[in-house]
Tab-separated table of C-alpha atoms and ligand atoms in Angstrom:
chain	number	residue	atom	x	y	z
L	1	MET	CA	0.100	-0.031	0.030
L	2	SER	CA	1.127	3.557	-0.735
L	3	GLU	CA	3.139	5.415	2.087
L	4	LYS	CA	1.709	8.790	1.247
L	5	SER	CA	-1.965	8.179	1.729
L	6	SER	CA	-3.747	5.676	3.998
L	7	TYR	CA	-5.948	3.525	1.951
L	8	GLU	CA	-7.976	0.351	2.949
L	9	ALA	CA	-8.167	-2.451	0.386
L	10	VAL	CA	-11.646	-3.918	-0.400
L	11	ILE	CA	-11.756	-7.250	-2.094
L	12	GLY	CA	-14.615	-9.521	-3.159
L	13	LEU	CA	-13.991	-12.850	-4.771
L	14	GLU	CA	-15.785	-14.778	-7.564
L	15	ILE	CA	-14.702	-18.380	-7.400
L	16	HIS	CA	-15.632	-20.898	-10.112
L	17	ALA	CA	-15.272	-24.688	-9.366
L	18	GLU	CA	-16.008	-27.316	-11.818
L	19	MET	CA	-18.042	-29.910	-10.259
L	20	LEU	CA	-16.603	-33.482	-10.885
L	21	THR	CA	-19.857	-35.326	-11.552
L	22	ASP	CA	-19.805	-38.284	-13.936
L	23	SER	CA	-21.613	-36.596	-16.591
L	24	LYS	CA	-22.149	-32.886	-17.678
L	25	MET	CA	-24.597	-30.416	-16.381
L	26	PHE	CA	-27.409	-30.701	-19.038
L	27	CYS	CA	-26.362	-33.755	-21.160
L	28	GLY	CA	-25.164	-37.206	-20.740
L	29	CYS	CA	-21.509	-36.581	-21.902
L	30	ARG	CA	-18.641	-37.697	-19.577
L	31	VAL	CA	-16.742	-35.075	-17.489
L	32	VAL	CA	-13.147	-35.782	-18.673
L	33	ASP	CA	-9.794	-34.547	-17.752
L	34	SER	CA	-9.191	-31.247	-19.766
L	35	VAL	CA	-5.560	-31.807	-20.151
L	36	GLU	CA	-5.419	-35.680	-20.716
L	37	ALA	CA	-8.488	-36.389	-22.748
L	38	ALA	CA	-8.427	-35.982	-26.704
L	39	PRO	CA	-9.946	-32.648	-27.798
L	40	ASN	CA	-13.659	-32.761	-28.481
L	41	SER	CA	-13.952	-36.496	-27.528
L	42	ALA	CA	-16.679	-35.879	-24.981
L	43	VAL	CA	-19.116	-33.863	-26.870
L	44	CYS	CA	-22.750	-34.244	-28.031
L	45	PRO	CA	-25.349	-32.161	-29.957
L	46	VAL	CA	-26.535	-30.784	-26.518
L	47	CYS	CA	-23.203	-29.348	-25.412
L	48	LEU	CA	-22.175	-28.441	-29.001
L	49	GLY	CA	-25.382	-26.085	-29.087
L	50	MET	CA	-26.957	-27.832	-32.143
L	51	PRO	CA	-30.503	-26.147	-33.011
L	52	GLY	CA	-33.412	-27.921	-31.332
L	53	MET	CA	-31.429	-29.827	-28.616
L	54	LEU	CA	-32.913	-29.709	-25.046
L	55	PRO	CA	-31.152	-29.614	-21.843
L	56	VAL	CA	-31.804	-31.914	-18.899
L	57	ILE	CA	-30.662	-30.958	-15.317
L	58	ASN	CA	-28.046	-33.343	-13.778
L	59	SER	CA	-29.424	-33.955	-10.240
L	60	ARG	CA	-25.987	-35.063	-9.046
L	61	ALA	CA	-24.672	-31.637	-9.818
L	62	ILE	CA	-27.394	-29.973	-7.682
L	63	GLU	CA	-26.548	-32.394	-4.887
L	64	TYR	CA	-22.808	-31.345	-5.215
L	65	ALA	CA	-23.813	-27.665	-5.272
L	66	LEU	CA	-25.924	-28.124	-2.263
L	67	ARG	CA	-23.194	-29.885	-0.264
L	68	VAL	CA	-20.958	-26.895	-0.924
L	69	ALA	CA	-23.745	-24.164	-0.173
L	70	LEU	CA	-24.622	-25.992	3.101
L	71	ALA	CA	-20.828	-26.251	4.068
L	72	LEU	CA	-20.574	-22.445	3.593
L	73	ASN	CA	-23.449	-21.810	5.860
L	74	CYS	CA	-25.815	-20.450	3.274
L	75	GLU	CA	-29.549	-20.136	3.182
L	76	ILE	CA	-30.754	-22.507	0.489
L	77	GLN	CA	-33.509	-21.354	-1.954
L	78	LEU	CA	-35.823	-24.118	-2.782
L	79	HIS	CA	-37.279	-22.361	-5.770
L	80	ASN	CA	-34.635	-22.042	-8.336
L	81	ILE	CA	-34.550	-20.397	-11.920
L	82	PHE	CA	-31.957	-21.135	-14.529
L	83	ALA	CA	-31.184	-18.032	-16.613
L	84	ARG	CA	-29.764	-17.448	-20.081
L	85	LYS	CA	-26.741	-15.276	-20.073
L	86	SER	CA	-26.456	-14.217	-23.621
L	87	TYR	CA	-22.957	-13.478	-25.106
L	88	PHE	CA	-21.179	-14.556	-28.275
L	89	TYR	CA	-17.747	-16.075	-27.870
L	90	PRO	CA	-16.339	-18.978	-29.960
L	91	ASP	CA	-15.965	-21.048	-26.714
L	92	LEU	CA	-19.667	-20.896	-26.275
L	93	PRO	CA	-21.305	-22.580	-29.417
L	94	LYS	CA	-24.867	-21.870	-28.176
L	95	ALA	CA	-24.143	-18.099	-27.800
L	96	PHE	CA	-25.545	-18.193	-24.308
L	97	GLN	CA	-24.587	-19.803	-21.051
L	98	ILE	CA	-27.115	-21.407	-18.844
L	99	SER	CA	-26.513	-19.825	-15.290
L	100	GLN	CA	-28.571	-18.546	-12.559
L	101	TYR	CA	-29.190	-14.844	-11.977
L	102	GLU	CA	-32.061	-13.507	-9.807
L	103	LEU	CA	-32.889	-16.754	-8.032
L	104	PRO	CA	-29.599	-18.447	-7.115
L	105	LEU	CA	-29.305	-21.807	-5.296
L	106	ALA	CA	-27.996	-20.175	-1.989
L	107	ARG	CA	-27.342	-16.919	-0.364
L	108	HIS	CA	-26.156	-15.128	2.726
L	109	GLY	CA	-23.351	-17.674	3.864
L	110	TRP	CA	-20.136	-17.192	5.501
L	111	LEU	CA	-16.644	-18.454	6.170
L	112	ASP	CA	-14.294	-17.558	8.898
L	113	VAL	CA	-10.598	-17.041	8.082
L	114	GLU	CA	-7.811	-16.767	10.484
L	115	GLY	CA	-5.029	-14.375	9.578
L	116	ALA	CA	-1.342	-14.791	10.165
L	117	ASP	CA	-1.657	-12.636	13.345
L	118	GLY	CA	-4.252	-15.333	14.704
L	119	GLU	CA	-7.199	-12.910	14.316
L	120	VAL	CA	-10.412	-14.577	12.924
L	121	ARG	CA	-12.398	-12.596	10.448
L	122	ARG	CA	-15.720	-13.570	9.083
L	123	ILE	CA	-16.020	-13.365	5.304
L	124	ARG	CA	-19.640	-13.105	4.085
L	125	ILE	CA	-20.737	-15.166	1.049
L	126	ARG	CA	-23.170	-13.396	-1.120
L	127	ARG	CA	-24.427	-16.129	-3.310
L	128	VAL	CA	-23.717	-19.634	-4.622
L	129	HIS	CA	-25.098	-20.623	-7.991
L	130	MET	CA	-24.932	-23.238	-10.648
L	131	GLU	CA	-24.045	-22.837	-14.430
L	132	GLU	CA	-22.213	-24.650	-17.105
L	133	ASP	CA	-18.686	-24.198	-18.185
L	134	THR	CA	-17.575	-23.046	-21.497
L	135	GLY	CA	-15.149	-24.786	-23.977
L	136	LYS	CA	-11.466	-24.067	-24.013
L	137	LEU	CA	-9.708	-21.909	-26.553
L	138	THR	CA	-6.044	-22.327	-27.455
L	139	HIS	CA	-4.558	-19.153	-29.285
L	140	LEU	CA	-1.750	-20.441	-31.755
L	141	GLU	CA	1.363	-18.244	-32.048
L	142	GLY	CA	1.342	-18.114	-35.816
L	143	GLY	CA	-2.376	-16.888	-35.827
L	144	GLY	CA	-5.531	-18.858	-35.591
L	145	SER	CA	-7.111	-20.538	-32.572
L	146	LEU	CA	-8.168	-24.133	-31.507
L	147	VAL	CA	-11.360	-24.868	-29.490
L	148	ASP	CA	-11.982	-27.944	-27.327
L	149	TYR	CA	-15.611	-28.328	-26.357
L	150	ASN	CA	-14.911	-31.170	-23.782
L	151	ARG	CA	-15.257	-28.615	-20.918
L	152	SER	CA	-18.399	-27.103	-22.500
L	153	GLY	CA	-21.422	-27.974	-20.376
L	154	VAL	CA	-19.320	-29.197	-17.396
L	155	PRO	CA	-21.228	-28.286	-14.187
L	156	LEU	CA	-19.776	-25.171	-12.798
L	157	LEU	CA	-20.416	-23.738	-9.263
L	158	GLU	CA	-19.944	-20.052	-8.789
L	159	ILE	CA	-19.179	-18.828	-5.221
L	160	VAL	CA	-19.336	-14.858	-4.695
L	161	SER	CA	-18.181	-13.292	-1.578
L	162	GLU	CA	-19.123	-10.000	-0.132
L	163	PRO	CA	-16.256	-7.353	-0.482
L	164	ASP	CA	-15.067	-8.267	3.136
L	165	ILE	CA	-11.492	-9.207	2.277
L	166	ARG	CA	-8.664	-6.707	2.980
L	167	SER	CA	-5.433	-8.016	1.569
L	168	GLY	CA	-3.852	-10.437	-1.124
L	169	GLU	CA	-2.934	-12.722	1.746
L	170	GLU	CA	-6.552	-12.788	3.123
L	171	ALA	CA	-7.766	-13.575	-0.436
L	172	ARG	CA	-5.301	-16.465	-0.575
L	173	ILE	CA	-6.197	-17.847	2.783
L	174	PHE	CA	-10.000	-17.674	2.078
L	175	THR	CA	-9.479	-19.395	-1.421
L	176	SER	CA	-7.391	-22.302	0.155
L	177	LYS	CA	-10.009	-22.817	2.690
L	178	ILE	CA	-12.660	-23.005	0.023
L	179	ARG	CA	-10.462	-25.406	-1.878
L	180	GLN	CA	-10.100	-27.562	1.161
L	181	ILE	CA	-13.738	-27.800	1.618
L	182	LEU	CA	-14.493	-28.664	-1.888
L	183	ARG	CA	-12.040	-31.349	-1.773
L	184	TYR	CA	-13.463	-32.608	1.502
L	185	LEU	CA	-16.839	-32.685	-0.090
L	186	GLY	CA	-15.578	-34.719	-2.997
L	187	VAL	CA	-16.796	-31.975	-5.442
L	188	ASN	CA	-13.663	-30.580	-7.051
L	189	SER	CA	-9.911	-31.797	-7.075
L	190	GLY	CA	-8.712	-28.090	-6.484
L	191	ASP	CA	-6.265	-28.272	-9.319
L	192	MET	CA	-5.741	-24.654	-10.225
L	193	GLU	CA	-3.189	-25.212	-12.935
L	194	LYS	CA	-5.641	-27.485	-14.807
L	195	GLY	CA	-8.187	-24.565	-14.390
L	196	VAL	CA	-10.958	-26.796	-12.460
L	197	LEU	CA	-10.782	-24.084	-9.817
L	198	ARG	CA	-10.511	-20.504	-10.793
L	199	VAL	CA	-10.495	-17.378	-8.669
L	200	GLU	CA	-11.146	-13.772	-9.795
L	201	PRO	CA	-10.790	-11.051	-7.187
L	202	ASN	CA	-12.593	-7.617	-7.508
L	203	ILE	CA	-10.318	-5.103	-6.050
L	204	SER	CA	-10.887	-1.357	-4.953
L	205	ILE	CA	-9.286	0.870	-2.379
L	206	ARG	CA	-10.822	3.616	-0.243
L	207	PRO	CA	-9.598	5.992	2.401
L	208	VAL	CA	-9.303	4.294	5.717
L	209	GLY	CA	-12.537	5.117	7.745
L	210	SER	CA	-14.659	5.507	4.512
L	211	GLU	CA	-17.663	3.396	4.157
L	212	ILE	CA	-18.223	4.044	0.295
L	213	LEU	CA	-16.810	1.624	-2.071
L	214	GLY	CA	-14.192	2.831	-4.688
L	215	THR	CA	-14.238	1.815	-8.419
L	216	ARG	CA	-13.163	-1.739	-8.782
L	217	THR	CA	-10.997	-3.711	-11.197
L	218	GLU	CA	-11.446	-7.418	-11.698
L	219	LEU	CA	-8.358	-9.639	-12.162
L	220	LYS	CA	-8.280	-12.742	-14.333
L	221	ASN	CA	-5.888	-15.424	-15.470
L	222	LEU	CA	-4.717	-16.231	-11.941
L	223	ASN	CA	-3.571	-19.991	-11.789
L	224	SER	CA	-1.943	-20.373	-8.479
L	225	PHE	CA	-2.232	-19.023	-4.832
L	226	ARG	CA	0.884	-17.215	-5.077
L	227	ALA	CA	-0.532	-15.242	-8.250
L	228	LEU	CA	-3.699	-14.560	-6.458
L	229	ALA	CA	-1.963	-12.872	-3.463
L	230	ASP	CA	0.582	-11.134	-5.665
L	231	GLY	CA	-1.813	-10.066	-8.359
L	232	THR	CA	-4.088	-8.592	-5.700
L	233	ASP	CA	-1.375	-6.744	-3.784
L	234	PHE	CA	-0.022	-5.344	-7.069
L	235	GLU	CA	-3.582	-4.019	-7.993
L	236	ILE	CA	-3.782	-2.331	-4.485
L	237	LYS	CA	-0.462	-0.653	-5.011
L	238	ARG	CA	-1.261	0.328	-8.642
L	239	GLN	CA	-4.630	1.788	-7.602
L	240	SER	CA	-3.040	3.630	-4.605
L	241	ALA	CA	-0.504	5.258	-7.086
L	242	VAL	CA	-3.451	6.202	-9.488
L	243	LEU	CA	-5.322	8.068	-6.692
L	244	ASP	CA	-2.165	9.584	-5.249
L	245	ALA	CA	-1.369	10.871	-8.712
L	246	GLY	CA	-4.790	12.517	-8.725
L	247	GLU	CA	-6.297	10.308	-11.255
L	248	LEU	CA	-9.257	8.087	-11.218
L	249	VAL	CA	-9.263	4.140	-11.197
L	250	ILE	CA	-11.053	2.936	-14.334
L	251	GLN	CA	-13.554	0.005	-14.047
L	252	GLU	CA	-12.077	-2.670	-16.116
L	253	THR	CA	-10.966	-6.418	-16.305
L	254	ARG	CA	-7.187	-6.807	-16.040
L	255	GLY	CA	-5.028	-9.784	-16.508
L	256	TRP	CA	-2.073	-11.039	-14.544
L	257	HIS	CA	1.265	-11.315	-16.209
L	258	ASP	CA	2.769	-14.467	-14.392
L	259	THR	CA	6.429	-13.808	-15.512
L	260	ARG	CA	6.496	-9.975	-15.530
L	261	ARG	CA	4.361	-10.104	-12.275
L	262	VAL	CA	2.189	-7.117	-13.180
L	263	THR	CA	-1.272	-6.575	-14.028
L	264	PHE	CA	-2.416	-5.205	-17.461
L	265	SER	CA	-5.759	-3.906	-18.920
L	266	GLN	CA	-7.832	-6.442	-20.868
L	267	ARG	CA	-11.282	-4.892	-21.468
L	268	VAL	CA	-13.555	-2.382	-20.026
L	269	LYS	CA	-16.009	-4.191	-17.790
L	270	GLU	CA	-19.379	-5.238	-19.328
L	271	GLU	CA	-22.460	-4.497	-17.226
L	272	ALA	CA	-25.258	-7.156	-16.346
L	273	ASP	CA	-27.530	-5.435	-18.912
L	274	ASP	CA	-25.174	-6.404	-21.598
L	275	TYR	CA	-25.975	-10.059	-21.050
L	276	ARG	CA	-29.740	-9.764	-21.543
L	277	TYR	CA	-30.526	-12.259	-18.762
L	278	PHE	CA	-33.709	-14.046	-18.969
L	279	ALA	CA	-35.325	-17.217	-17.597
L	280	GLU	CA	-34.245	-20.210	-19.617
L	281	PRO	CA	-37.119	-21.196	-21.628
L	282	ASP	CA	-35.927	-24.718	-22.171
L	283	LEU	CA	-35.902	-25.570	-18.431
L	284	PRO	CA	-38.821	-25.521	-15.875
L	285	PRO	CA	-38.244	-23.741	-12.540
L	286	LEU	CA	-36.208	-26.182	-10.262
L	287	GLN	CA	-38.122	-26.778	-7.150
L	288	LEU	CA	-36.134	-28.574	-4.506
L	289	GLU	CA	-37.689	-30.739	-1.757
L	290	LYS	CA	-36.740	-29.600	1.814
L	291	ASP	CA	-36.416	-33.087	2.942
L	292	TRP	CA	-33.717	-33.915	0.155
L	293	VAL	CA	-31.786	-30.655	1.207
L	294	ASP	CA	-32.003	-31.787	4.922
L	295	GLU	CA	-30.747	-35.244	4.081
L	296	ILE	CA	-27.723	-33.760	2.243
L	297	ALA	CA	-27.078	-31.466	5.135
L	298	ALA	CA	-27.236	-34.424	7.568
L	299	GLY	CA	-24.615	-36.455	5.377
L	300	LEU	CA	-21.989	-33.651	5.202
L	301	PRO	CA	-18.707	-35.003	6.722
L	302	GLU	CA	-17.082	-33.273	9.596
L	303	LEU	CA	-15.337	-30.195	7.949
L	304	PRO	CA	-11.847	-28.902	8.488
L	305	ASP	CA	-12.588	-26.185	11.109
L	306	ALA	CA	-14.650	-28.473	13.134
L	307	LYS	CA	-11.944	-31.152	13.022
L	308	ILE	CA	-9.209	-28.627	14.049
L	309	ALA	CA	-11.394	-27.612	17.087
L	310	ARG	CA	-12.013	-31.054	18.030
L	311	TYR	CA	-8.401	-32.155	17.681
L	312	ARG	CA	-7.297	-29.201	19.796
L	313	GLU	CA	-10.014	-29.107	22.420
L	314	THR	CA	-10.771	-32.833	22.976
L	315	LEU	CA	-7.553	-34.513	21.943
L	316	GLY	CA	-5.110	-31.701	23.129
L	317	LEU	CA	-3.209	-31.331	19.800
L	318	SER	CA	-1.261	-28.173	18.972
L	319	ALA	CA	-2.935	-25.809	16.529
L	320	TYR	CA	-0.158	-26.733	14.033
L	321	ASP	CA	-0.620	-30.646	14.370
L	322	ALA	CA	-4.481	-30.198	14.193
L	323	GLY	CA	-4.223	-28.195	10.992
L	324	VAL	CA	-1.762	-30.534	9.268
L	325	LEU	CA	-3.986	-33.555	10.114
L	326	ALA	CA	-7.354	-31.844	9.247
L	327	GLY	CA	-5.992	-30.503	5.986
L	328	ASP	CA	-6.703	-33.464	3.916
L	329	ARG	CA	-9.729	-35.581	4.403
L	330	ARG	CA	-8.100	-38.961	3.808
L	331	VAL	CA	-5.309	-38.155	6.224
L	332	ALA	CA	-7.822	-36.986	8.908
L	333	GLU	CA	-9.960	-40.137	8.526
L	334	PHE	CA	-6.786	-42.206	8.850
L	335	TYR	CA	-6.003	-40.356	12.100
L	336	ASP	CA	-9.562	-40.540	13.461
L	337	THR	CA	-9.615	-44.307	12.782
L	338	ALA	CA	-6.250	-44.822	14.557
L	339	VAL	CA	-7.490	-42.764	17.626
L	340	SER	CA	-10.869	-44.430	17.866
L	341	ALA	CA	-9.050	-47.870	17.762
L	342	GLY	CA	-7.460	-46.830	20.850
L	343	GLY	CA	-4.134	-45.022	19.722
L	344	ASP	CA	-2.918	-42.101	21.923
L	345	PRO	CA	-3.821	-38.917	20.236
L	346	LYS	CA	-0.579	-37.144	20.557
L	347	THR	CA	1.623	-40.252	20.069
L	348	MET	CA	-0.552	-40.874	16.835
L	349	ALA	CA	-0.282	-37.402	15.630
L	350	ASN	CA	3.589	-37.302	16.013
L	351	TRP	CA	4.010	-40.644	14.351
L	352	MET	CA	1.908	-39.542	11.340
L	353	ILE	CA	3.382	-36.170	10.896
L	354	ASN	CA	7.043	-37.180	11.567
L	355	ASP	CA	7.211	-40.859	10.426
L	356	LEU	CA	4.298	-41.691	8.126
L	357	PHE	CA	4.586	-38.431	6.063
L	358	ALA	CA	8.288	-38.892	5.555
R	401	ADP	P1	-20.252	-8.817	-11.476
R	401	ADP	O1	-18.776	-8.813	-11.288
R	401	ADP	O2	-20.719	-9.953	-12.162
R	401	ADP	O3	-20.855	-7.492	-11.852
R	401	ADP	P2	-21.071	-8.209	-8.643
R	401	ADP	O4	-21.293	-6.649	-8.980
R	401	ADP	O5	-21.981	-8.887	-7.974
R	401	ADP	O6	-20.767	-9.057	-9.896
R	401	ADP	O7	-19.785	-8.294	-7.826
R	401	ADP	C1	-18.884	-9.352	-7.915
R	401	ADP	C2	-17.858	-9.375	-6.829
R	401	ADP	O8	-17.116	-8.057	-6.693
R	401	ADP	C3	-18.326	-9.666	-5.514
R	401	ADP	O9	-17.455	-10.630	-4.798
R	401	ADP	C4	-18.337	-8.356	-4.838
R	401	ADP	O10	-18.256	-8.423	-3.373
R	401	ADP	C5	-17.210	-7.580	-5.339
R	401	ADP	N1	-17.303	-6.196	-5.400
R	401	ADP	C6	-18.324	-5.396	-5.817
R	401	ADP	N2	-18.090	-4.085	-5.792
R	401	ADP	C7	-16.856	-4.036	-5.375
R	401	ADP	C8	-15.886	-2.993	-5.045
R	401	ADP	N3	-16.322	-1.780	-5.180
R	401	ADP	N4	-14.736	-3.261	-4.659
R	401	ADP	C9	-14.296	-4.470	-4.287
R	401	ADP	N5	-15.097	-5.471	-4.633
R	401	ADP	C10	-16.329	-5.258	-4.990
R	402	ZN	ZN1	-22.846	-33.432	-24.466
R	403	MG	MG1	-17.526	-10.069	-11.945
C-alpha cells in the first residue's frame, strides 16, 4: 500500500469450481480431464449447441452444489430459476450460457478465516449458484485458434463473496479454505493449474475510515495461490498510485502477467445489462424438496474447522498438528480411525506427521 496516503483495500472474490460429476450439467457426456482427454472427444449435440437440442438437469450436480452451499453456511433457496446469459464467443457454441441470476441456489453464507496474526475474520458469502462451463480456446502463435468443447457444459459452481477481504494474503487464505472444503466434499480436485478451480478477485481501495466503495477492477488469469496474492497486492499498490497522482481508477478487467508479475488492462467491464439475462425457456423452474436438502445437510462430513477445533480441544493437539492432520480428508480419517481404535492422540499425531509422512 502507498506510504503517502492511507488506503484500505476492499476485495470480493468470484470463485468458479467445476463439479466433478460423472456427466455434464445438461447432457449425458462424460466429464473428462481437460488436459489428458483427446480434444472434442466428450461432446454431443446438446453441449455443442446444435439447434433444437434440449437440456436436462443433472441431479447429481445439484446435490454437489448443495453440499458446498450448506458447508458455507448459506440459506438454501428451494425455488430456483435457470437463466440465459447471452454473449457470443467461440468457446460458447450456443451463444448463451445457462446460469442462475435472480434466484440462485443459495445466499447469505459465511466462512471464517484466520490471519497470520491469529485474528479470525468472518467473510460473508453473497451467493452460490450453478451454471455450465464453456469450451477451452488455445490461441496459436502463428495466428488462428483451436477450440476444445470437452469442457463445454461441465457443471460449474460460482461462489461470490461480499467485499469483506482486505489483502492479497487474506484472499489467498480464504480461497485455500474454499479449496479444502471442496476437496473434503468430493466436489472438486482443487487443481488450479488445470483450471478446474478459478478465482477472480474484484479489488478497490478507499480512504481508511470511509464506508463508500471505490471503483473496482477485476483480475483474471490467476492460476496459483501465489498469483492470487501477488496480483491482488499489485493492484492495491497500482490503484493507490493512481489515486495519489490525482487520477481515477477505471472499472475494467485486468489480466495478471505471471512472468512479469504485473497486471494489464484487458477490457472495459461489461454490465449485467449487456448479458440480456432472462429465464431459460428450455428448463422448468427447479423446485427442491426440503427433505432432500436436509438429508444432504445431515450427510456432510465433519469439515476442517470443526475437526481442528475437536483435535485441539478434545484431543489436546497443537494448532499446527491439528491443522496438518485436518488439511486433507483422507489423512484426517486415517487419524480418526487410529484414535478410535485406541491410539494415543498425541503419539499418533507425532507418528503420522514425522514418520508416516516422511
Ligand atoms: P459482477 O462482477 O458479475 O458484476 P457483482 O457486482 O455482484 O458481480 O460483484 C462481484 C464481486 O465483486 C463480489 O465478490 C463483490 O463483493 C465484489 N465487489 C463489488 N463491488 C466491489 C468494489 N467496489 N470493490 C471491491 N469488490 C467489489
Ligand atoms: Zn454433451
Ligand atoms: Mg465479475
